[in-house]
Tab-separated table of C-alpha atoms in Angstrom:
chain	number	residue	atom	x	y	z
Q	23	UNK	CA	4.086	164.717	-93.582
Q	24	UNK	CA	6.807	165.705	-95.978
Q	25	UNK	CA	7.871	168.530	-93.665
Q	26	UNK	CA	9.253	165.949	-91.221
Q	27	UNK	CA	11.932	164.992	-93.727
Q	28	UNK	CA	14.850	167.319	-94.353
Q	29	UNK	CA	18.432	167.424	-95.515
Q	30	UNK	CA	19.845	169.719	-92.814
Q	31	UNK	CA	23.186	168.993	-91.222
Q	32	UNK	CA	23.557	168.662	-87.448
Q	33	UNK	CA	24.926	172.213	-87.288
Q	34	UNK	CA	21.923	173.579	-89.225
Q	35	UNK	CA	19.514	171.686	-86.953
Q	36	UNK	CA	21.202	173.089	-83.832
Q	37	UNK	CA	21.069	176.612	-85.285
Q	38	UNK	CA	17.360	176.251	-86.054
Q	39	UNK	CA	16.529	174.690	-82.679
Q	40	UNK	CA	18.247	177.562	-80.851
Q	41	UNK	CA	15.628	180.092	-81.966
Q	42	UNK	CA	13.320	181.371	-79.254
Q	43	UNK	CA	9.963	182.827	-80.296
Q	44	UNK	CA	9.867	186.604	-79.938
Q	45	UNK	CA	6.117	187.004	-80.384
Q	46	UNK	CA	4.302	186.734	-77.065
Q	47	UNK	CA	0.738	186.136	-78.284
Q	48	UNK	CA	0.901	183.327	-80.815
Q	49	UNK	CA	-0.903	184.061	-84.096
Q	50	UNK	CA	-2.355	180.532	-84.173
Q	51	UNK	CA	-3.923	178.165	-81.642
Q	52	UNK	CA	-1.355	175.921	-79.973
Q	53	UNK	CA	-1.997	172.282	-79.146
Q	54	UNK	CA	0.147	170.559	-76.512
Q	55	UNK	CA	2.037	167.661	-78.090
Q	56	UNK	CA	4.497	164.971	-77.095
Q	57	UNK	CA	7.285	163.890	-79.450
Q	58	UNK	CA	8.308	160.236	-79.702
Q	59	UNK	CA	11.631	159.276	-81.255
Q	60	UNK	CA	12.240	155.633	-82.015
Q	61	UNK	CA	15.937	154.770	-82.241
Q	62	UNK	CA	16.404	151.542	-84.157
Q	63	UNK	CA	18.814	149.646	-86.375
Q	64	UNK	CA	16.020	148.015	-88.373
Q	65	UNK	CA	12.323	147.127	-88.162
Q	66	UNK	CA	10.363	148.189	-85.088
Q	67	UNK	CA	9.436	144.920	-83.348
Q	68	UNK	CA	6.655	146.508	-81.279
Q	69	UNK	CA	5.195	148.712	-84.034
Q	70	UNK	CA	1.673	147.174	-83.764
Q	71	UNK	CA	1.630	147.880	-80.024
Q	72	UNK	CA	2.646	151.500	-80.597
Q	73	UNK	CA	-0.013	151.829	-83.317
Q	74	UNK	CA	-2.639	150.869	-80.712
Q	75	UNK	CA	-1.094	153.260	-78.173
Q	76	UNK	CA	-1.391	156.226	-80.558
Q	77	UNK	CA	-4.867	155.362	-81.867
Q	78	UNK	CA	-7.445	157.958	-80.901
Q	79	UNK	CA	-4.890	160.633	-79.991
Q	80	UNK	CA	-4.209	162.051	-83.454
Q	81	UNK	CA	-2.848	165.600	-83.373
Q	82	UNK	CA	-1.451	165.175	-79.851
Q	83	UNK	CA	1.901	163.647	-80.783
Q	84	UNK	CA	4.730	163.673	-83.284
Q	85	UNK	CA	6.539	160.484	-84.269
Q	86	UNK	CA	10.074	160.188	-85.639
Q	87	UNK	CA	12.032	157.059	-86.548
Q	88	UNK	CA	15.813	157.428	-86.407
Q	89	UNK	CA	17.368	154.401	-88.080
Q	90	UNK	CA	20.481	153.406	-89.971
Q	91	UNK	CA	20.662	155.017	-93.434
Q	92	UNK	CA	20.468	151.568	-95.042
Q	93	UNK	CA	17.131	150.704	-93.376
Q	94	UNK	CA	14.081	151.262	-95.594
Q	95	UNK	CA	10.867	151.349	-93.607
Q	96	UNK	CA	7.883	149.510	-95.055
Q	97	UNK	CA	4.854	151.073	-93.347
Q	98	UNK	CA	1.401	151.490	-94.885
Q	99	UNK	CA	-0.089	154.939	-95.477
Q	100	UNK	CA	-2.405	154.629	-92.483
Q	101	UNK	CA	0.486	153.885	-90.081
Q	102	UNK	CA	1.707	156.514	-87.600
Q	103	UNK	CA	5.225	155.589	-88.750
Q	104	UNK	CA	4.576	156.247	-92.469
Q	105	UNK	CA	7.166	158.722	-93.845
Q	106	UNK	CA	8.379	159.523	-90.327
Q	107	UNK	CA	11.967	158.350	-90.828
Q	108	UNK	CA	14.531	161.088	-90.383
Q	109	UNK	CA	17.896	160.883	-92.120
Q	110	UNK	CA	20.840	159.728	-90.074
Q	111	UNK	CA	24.545	159.300	-90.626
Q	112	UNK	CA	26.727	156.438	-89.524
Q	113	UNK	CA	29.132	157.690	-86.853
């Protein structure tokens, strides 16, 4: 989803991640999820294997691809990796 992409700096991300919810009863149903971050310099060599791993568990995970800024992912719309690349900076 487009909400996975952002233009926040590291400081803004840390500030946002430091929030703790103050509402005890959540106003929406919560679903337990696991987040997967793929750190790569280029194409994901085992992407088809991961596609099979995630199949059938939609809504139970979040996927993020953290790659070099120069890498342009080429995933189809039905891929779990489609539009999941987060911006990075060369350090």
